[in-house]
PDB file of C-alpha atoms in Angstrom:
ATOM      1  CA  UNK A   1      48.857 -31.459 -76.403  1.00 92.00           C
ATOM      2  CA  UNK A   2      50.636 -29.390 -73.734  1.00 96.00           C
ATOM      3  CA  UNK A   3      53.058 -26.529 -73.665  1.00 96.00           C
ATOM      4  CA  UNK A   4      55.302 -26.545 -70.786  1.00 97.00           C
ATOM      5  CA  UNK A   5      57.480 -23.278 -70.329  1.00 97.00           C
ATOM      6  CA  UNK A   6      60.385 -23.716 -67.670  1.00 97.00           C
ATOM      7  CA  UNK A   7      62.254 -20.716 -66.617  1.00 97.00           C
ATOM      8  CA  UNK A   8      65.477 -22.664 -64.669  1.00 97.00           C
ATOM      9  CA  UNK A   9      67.439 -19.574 -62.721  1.00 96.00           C
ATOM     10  CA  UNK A  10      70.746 -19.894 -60.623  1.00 96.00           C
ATOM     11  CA  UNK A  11      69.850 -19.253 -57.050  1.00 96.00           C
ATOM     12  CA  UNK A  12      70.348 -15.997 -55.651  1.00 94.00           C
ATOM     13  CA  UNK A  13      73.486 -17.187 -53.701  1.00 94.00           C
ATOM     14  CA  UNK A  14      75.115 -18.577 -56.510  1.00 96.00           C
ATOM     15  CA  UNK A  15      77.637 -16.471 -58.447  1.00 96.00           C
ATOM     16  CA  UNK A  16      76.706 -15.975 -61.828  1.00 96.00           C
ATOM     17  CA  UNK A  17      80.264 -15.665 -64.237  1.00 96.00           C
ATOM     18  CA  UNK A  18      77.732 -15.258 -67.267  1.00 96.00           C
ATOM     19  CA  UNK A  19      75.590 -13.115 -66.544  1.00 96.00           C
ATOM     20  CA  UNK A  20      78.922 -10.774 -65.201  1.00 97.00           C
ATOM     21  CA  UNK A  21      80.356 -11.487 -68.533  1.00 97.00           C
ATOM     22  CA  UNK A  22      76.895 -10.111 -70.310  1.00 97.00           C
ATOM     23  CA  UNK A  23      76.700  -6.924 -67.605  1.00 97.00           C
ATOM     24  CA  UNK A  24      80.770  -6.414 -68.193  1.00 97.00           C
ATOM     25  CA  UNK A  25      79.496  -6.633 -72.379  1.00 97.00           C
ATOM     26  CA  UNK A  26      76.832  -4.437 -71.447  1.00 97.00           C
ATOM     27  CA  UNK A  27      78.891  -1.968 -70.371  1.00 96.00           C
ATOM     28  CA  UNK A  28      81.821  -2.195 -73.014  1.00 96.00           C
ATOM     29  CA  UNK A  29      78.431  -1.049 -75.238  1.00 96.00           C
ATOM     30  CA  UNK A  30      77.705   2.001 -73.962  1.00 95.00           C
ATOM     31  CA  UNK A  31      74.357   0.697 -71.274  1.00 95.00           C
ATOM     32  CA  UNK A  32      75.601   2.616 -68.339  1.00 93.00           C
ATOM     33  CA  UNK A  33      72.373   1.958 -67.030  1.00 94.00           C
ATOM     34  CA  UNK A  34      72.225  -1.724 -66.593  1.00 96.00           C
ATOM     35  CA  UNK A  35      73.715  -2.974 -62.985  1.00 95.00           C
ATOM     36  CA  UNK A  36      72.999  -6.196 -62.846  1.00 95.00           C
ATOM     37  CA  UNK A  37      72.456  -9.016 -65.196  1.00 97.00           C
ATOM     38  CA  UNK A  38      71.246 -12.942 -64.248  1.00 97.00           C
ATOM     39  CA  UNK A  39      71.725 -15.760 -66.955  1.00 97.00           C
ATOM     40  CA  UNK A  40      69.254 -18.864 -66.784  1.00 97.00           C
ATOM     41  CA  UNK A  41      67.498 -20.760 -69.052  1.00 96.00           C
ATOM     42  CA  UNK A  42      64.501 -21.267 -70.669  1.00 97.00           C
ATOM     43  CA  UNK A  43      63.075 -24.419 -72.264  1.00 97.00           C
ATOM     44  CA  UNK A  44      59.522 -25.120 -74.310  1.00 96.00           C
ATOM     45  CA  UNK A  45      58.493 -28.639 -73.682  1.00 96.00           C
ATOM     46  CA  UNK A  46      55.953 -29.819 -76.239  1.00 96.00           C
ATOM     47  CA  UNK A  47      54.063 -32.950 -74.686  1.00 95.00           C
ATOM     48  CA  UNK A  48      51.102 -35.656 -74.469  1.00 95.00           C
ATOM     49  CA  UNK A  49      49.432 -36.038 -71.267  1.00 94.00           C
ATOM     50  CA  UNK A  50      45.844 -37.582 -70.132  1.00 93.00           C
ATOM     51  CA  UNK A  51      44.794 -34.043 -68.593  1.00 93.00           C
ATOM     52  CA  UNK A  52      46.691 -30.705 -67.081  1.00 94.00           C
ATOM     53  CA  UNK A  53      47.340 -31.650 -63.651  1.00 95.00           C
ATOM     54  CA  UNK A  54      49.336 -34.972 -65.284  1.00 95.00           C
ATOM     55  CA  UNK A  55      51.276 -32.772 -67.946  1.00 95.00           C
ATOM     56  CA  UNK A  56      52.468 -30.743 -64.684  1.00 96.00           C
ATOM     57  CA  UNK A  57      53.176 -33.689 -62.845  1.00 96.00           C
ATOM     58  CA  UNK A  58      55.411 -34.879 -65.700  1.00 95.00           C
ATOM     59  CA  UNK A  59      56.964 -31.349 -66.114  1.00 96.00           C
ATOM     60  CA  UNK A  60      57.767 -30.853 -62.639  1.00 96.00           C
ATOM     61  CA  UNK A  61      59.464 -34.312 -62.285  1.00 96.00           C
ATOM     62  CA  UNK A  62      61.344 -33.591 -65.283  1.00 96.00           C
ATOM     63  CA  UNK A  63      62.479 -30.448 -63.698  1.00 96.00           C
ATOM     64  CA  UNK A  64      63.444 -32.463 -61.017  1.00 95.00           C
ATOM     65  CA  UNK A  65      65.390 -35.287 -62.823  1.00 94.00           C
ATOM     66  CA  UNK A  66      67.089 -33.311 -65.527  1.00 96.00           C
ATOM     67  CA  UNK A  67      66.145 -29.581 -66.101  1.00 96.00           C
ATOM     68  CA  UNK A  68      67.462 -28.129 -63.422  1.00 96.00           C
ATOM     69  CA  UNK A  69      70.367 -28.688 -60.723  1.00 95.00           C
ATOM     70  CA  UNK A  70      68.207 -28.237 -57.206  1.00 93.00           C
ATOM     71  CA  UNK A  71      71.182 -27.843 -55.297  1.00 95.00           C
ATOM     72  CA  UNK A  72      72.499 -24.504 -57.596  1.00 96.00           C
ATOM     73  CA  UNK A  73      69.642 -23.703 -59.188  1.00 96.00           C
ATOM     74  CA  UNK A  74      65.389 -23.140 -58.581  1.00 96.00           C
ATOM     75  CA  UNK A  75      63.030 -23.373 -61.274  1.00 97.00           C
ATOM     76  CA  UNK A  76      59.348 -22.661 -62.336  1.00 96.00           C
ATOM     77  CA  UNK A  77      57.062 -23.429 -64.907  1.00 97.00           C
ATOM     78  CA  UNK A  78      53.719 -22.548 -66.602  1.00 96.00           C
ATOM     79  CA  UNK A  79      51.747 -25.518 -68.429  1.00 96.00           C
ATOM     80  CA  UNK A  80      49.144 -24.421 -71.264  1.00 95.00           C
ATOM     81  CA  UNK A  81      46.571 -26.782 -73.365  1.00 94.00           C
ATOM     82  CA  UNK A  82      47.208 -26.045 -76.984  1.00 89.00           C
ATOM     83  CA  UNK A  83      44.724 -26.579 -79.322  1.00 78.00           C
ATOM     84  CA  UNK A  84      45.878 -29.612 -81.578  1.00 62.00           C
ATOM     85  CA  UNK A  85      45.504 -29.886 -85.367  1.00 53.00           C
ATOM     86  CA  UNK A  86      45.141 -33.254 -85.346  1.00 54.00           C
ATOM     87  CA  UNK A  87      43.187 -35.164 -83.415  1.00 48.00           C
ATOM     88  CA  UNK A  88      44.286 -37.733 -80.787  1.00 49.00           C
ATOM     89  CA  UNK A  89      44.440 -41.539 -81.554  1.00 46.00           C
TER      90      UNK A  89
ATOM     91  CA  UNK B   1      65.144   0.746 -60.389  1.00 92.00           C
ATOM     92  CA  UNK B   2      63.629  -1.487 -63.183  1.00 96.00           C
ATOM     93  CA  UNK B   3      63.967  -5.736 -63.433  1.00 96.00           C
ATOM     94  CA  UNK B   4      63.856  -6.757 -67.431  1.00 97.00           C
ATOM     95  CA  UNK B   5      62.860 -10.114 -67.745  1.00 97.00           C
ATOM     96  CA  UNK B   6      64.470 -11.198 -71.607  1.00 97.00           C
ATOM     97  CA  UNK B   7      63.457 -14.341 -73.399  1.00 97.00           C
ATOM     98  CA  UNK B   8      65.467 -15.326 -76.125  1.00 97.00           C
ATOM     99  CA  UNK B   9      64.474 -18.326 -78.626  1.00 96.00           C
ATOM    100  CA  UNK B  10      65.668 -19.698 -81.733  1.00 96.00           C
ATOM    101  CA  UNK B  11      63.660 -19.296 -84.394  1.00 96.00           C
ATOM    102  CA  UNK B  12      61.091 -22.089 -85.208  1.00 94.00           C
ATOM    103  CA  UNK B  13      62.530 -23.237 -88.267  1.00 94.00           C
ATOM    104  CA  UNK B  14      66.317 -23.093 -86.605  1.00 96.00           C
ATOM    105  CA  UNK B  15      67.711 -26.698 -85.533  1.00 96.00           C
ATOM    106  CA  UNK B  16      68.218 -26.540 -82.071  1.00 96.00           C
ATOM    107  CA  UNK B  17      70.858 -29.642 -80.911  1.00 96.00           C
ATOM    108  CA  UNK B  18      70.905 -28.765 -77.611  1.00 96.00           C
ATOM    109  CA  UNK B  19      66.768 -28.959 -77.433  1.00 96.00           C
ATOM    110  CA  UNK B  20      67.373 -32.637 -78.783  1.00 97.00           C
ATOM    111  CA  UNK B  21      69.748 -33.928 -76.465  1.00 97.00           C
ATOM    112  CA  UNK B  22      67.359 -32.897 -73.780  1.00 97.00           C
ATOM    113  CA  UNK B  23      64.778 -34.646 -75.303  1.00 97.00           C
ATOM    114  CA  UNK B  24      66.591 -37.832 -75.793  1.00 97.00           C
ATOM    115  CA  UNK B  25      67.220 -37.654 -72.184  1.00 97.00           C
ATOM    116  CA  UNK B  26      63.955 -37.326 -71.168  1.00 97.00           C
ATOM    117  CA  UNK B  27      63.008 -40.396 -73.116  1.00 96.00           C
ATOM    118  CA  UNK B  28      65.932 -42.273 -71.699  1.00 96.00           C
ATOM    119  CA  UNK B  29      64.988 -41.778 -68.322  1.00 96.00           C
ATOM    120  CA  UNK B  30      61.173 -42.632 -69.465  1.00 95.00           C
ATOM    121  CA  UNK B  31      59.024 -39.512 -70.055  1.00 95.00           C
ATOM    122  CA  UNK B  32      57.140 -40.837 -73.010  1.00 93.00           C
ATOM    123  CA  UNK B  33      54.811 -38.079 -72.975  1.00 94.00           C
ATOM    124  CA  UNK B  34      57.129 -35.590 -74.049  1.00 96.00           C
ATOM    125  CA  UNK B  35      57.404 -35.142 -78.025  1.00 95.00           C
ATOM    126  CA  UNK B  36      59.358 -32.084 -78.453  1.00 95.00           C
ATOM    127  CA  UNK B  37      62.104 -29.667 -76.577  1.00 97.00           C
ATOM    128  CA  UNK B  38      63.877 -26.575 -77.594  1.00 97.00           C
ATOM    129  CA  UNK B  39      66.198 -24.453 -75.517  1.00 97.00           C
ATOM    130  CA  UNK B  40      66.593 -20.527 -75.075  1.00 97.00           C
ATOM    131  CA  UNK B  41      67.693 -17.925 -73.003  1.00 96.00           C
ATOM    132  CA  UNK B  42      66.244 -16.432 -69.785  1.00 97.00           C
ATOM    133  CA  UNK B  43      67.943 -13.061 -68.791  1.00 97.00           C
ATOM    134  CA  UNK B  44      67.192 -10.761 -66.250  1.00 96.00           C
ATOM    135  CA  UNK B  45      68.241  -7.385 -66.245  1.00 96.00           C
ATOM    136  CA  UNK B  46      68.776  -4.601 -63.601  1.00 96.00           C
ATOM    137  CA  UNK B  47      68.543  -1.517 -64.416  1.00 95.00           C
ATOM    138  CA  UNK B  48      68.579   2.222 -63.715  1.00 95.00           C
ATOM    139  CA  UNK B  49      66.548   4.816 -66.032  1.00 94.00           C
ATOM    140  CA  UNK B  50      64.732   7.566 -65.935  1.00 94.00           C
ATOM    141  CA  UNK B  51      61.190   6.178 -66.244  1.00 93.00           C
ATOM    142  CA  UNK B  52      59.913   2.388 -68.192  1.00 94.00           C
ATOM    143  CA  UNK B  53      59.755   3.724 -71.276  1.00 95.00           C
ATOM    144  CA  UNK B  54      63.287   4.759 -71.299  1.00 95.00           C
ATOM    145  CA  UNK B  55      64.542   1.341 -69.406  1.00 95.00           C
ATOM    146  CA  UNK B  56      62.297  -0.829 -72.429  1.00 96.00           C
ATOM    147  CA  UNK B  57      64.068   1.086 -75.025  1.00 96.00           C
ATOM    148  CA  UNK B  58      67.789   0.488 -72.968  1.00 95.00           C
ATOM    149  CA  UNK B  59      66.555  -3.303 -73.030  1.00 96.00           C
ATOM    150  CA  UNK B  60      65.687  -3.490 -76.802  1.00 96.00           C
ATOM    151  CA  UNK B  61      68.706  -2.183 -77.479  1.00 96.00           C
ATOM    152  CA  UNK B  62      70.278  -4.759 -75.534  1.00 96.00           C
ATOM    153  CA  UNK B  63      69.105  -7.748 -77.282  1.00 96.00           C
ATOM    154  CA  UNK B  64      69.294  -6.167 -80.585  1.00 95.00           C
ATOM    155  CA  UNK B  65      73.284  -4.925 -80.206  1.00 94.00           C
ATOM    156  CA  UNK B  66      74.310  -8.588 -77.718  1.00 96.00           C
ATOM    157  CA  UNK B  67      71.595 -10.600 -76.117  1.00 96.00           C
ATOM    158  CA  UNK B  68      69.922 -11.733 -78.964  1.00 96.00           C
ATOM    159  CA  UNK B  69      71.122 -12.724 -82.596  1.00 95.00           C
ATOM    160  CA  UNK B  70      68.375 -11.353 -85.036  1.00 93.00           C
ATOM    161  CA  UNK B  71      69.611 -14.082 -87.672  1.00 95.00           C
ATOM    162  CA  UNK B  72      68.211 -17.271 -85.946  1.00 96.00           C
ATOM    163  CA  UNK B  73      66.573 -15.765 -82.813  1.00 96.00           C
ATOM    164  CA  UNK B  74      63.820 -14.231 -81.333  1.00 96.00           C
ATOM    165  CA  UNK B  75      63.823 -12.062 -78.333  1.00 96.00           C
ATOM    166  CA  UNK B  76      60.677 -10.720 -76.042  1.00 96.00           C
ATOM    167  CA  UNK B  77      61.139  -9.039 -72.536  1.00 97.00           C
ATOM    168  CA  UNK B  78      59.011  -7.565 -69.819  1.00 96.00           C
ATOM    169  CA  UNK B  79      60.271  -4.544 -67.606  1.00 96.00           C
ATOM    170  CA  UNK B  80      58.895  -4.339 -64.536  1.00 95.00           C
ATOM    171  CA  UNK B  81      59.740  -1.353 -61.795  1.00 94.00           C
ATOM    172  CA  UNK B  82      61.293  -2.604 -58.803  1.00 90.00           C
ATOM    173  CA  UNK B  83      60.570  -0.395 -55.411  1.00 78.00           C
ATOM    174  CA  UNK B  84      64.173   0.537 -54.709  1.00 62.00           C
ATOM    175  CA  UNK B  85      65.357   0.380 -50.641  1.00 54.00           C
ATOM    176  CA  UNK B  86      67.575   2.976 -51.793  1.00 55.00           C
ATOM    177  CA  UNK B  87      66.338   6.592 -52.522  1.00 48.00           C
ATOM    178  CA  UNK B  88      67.750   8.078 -55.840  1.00 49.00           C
ATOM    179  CA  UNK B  89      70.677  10.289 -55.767  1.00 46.00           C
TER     180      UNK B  89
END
């Protein structure tokens, strides 16, 4: 089994009226400090695949397909082999 | 000037709807490999302090006072020191 971790952010262009809710928040709190703030998301895909380079093939298409918006957003992910309790069928 | 990269995730044994829907999606569109989804929060942070250890506690604070709620979530974050085009004042 396979964990995928995708980190989907807005592009750099893109205006952000979350994250400049969070930094207006922020600042309403007392963090003076804190000048900018970016919202995205972050998703843990648990999945089956014959090796590593097919569980990123899958992720990355999935990205493509569904995660994240290319045209407003970019996105990355890292794909890990977890040890499985049980074994495979 | 510091970047804080925050992750926020629910909990393991918190229900996480949003996770699902994604997952029924991915089936729907034919990603068989996939068994299991859940959904958080990526921030990133900009921030001014004084030196890391004083922008990691500013960023703890953060997600303990509004980033992150302690009841069903988890929170980690990295805080890495941006080189600054701008000198200090």
């Amino acid at each position: 089994m396979y964990l995928a971790r995708v980190y989907v952010t807005l592009k750099p262009a893109v205006n952000d009226p979350q994250g400049n809710t969070v930094l207006s928040a922020l600042k309403l709190l007392g963090f003076a400090g804190v000048i900018g703030v970016r919202v995205g998301k972050y998703l843990e895909l648990s999945l089956e695949a014959a090796d590593k380079a097919a569980a990123e093939a899958q992720v990355a298409e999935a990205c493509k397909r569904l995660l994240a918006n290319p045209v407003i957003e970019d996105y990355r992910f890292q794909v890990e082999e977890l040890a499985s309790a049980t074994a495979k069928p």
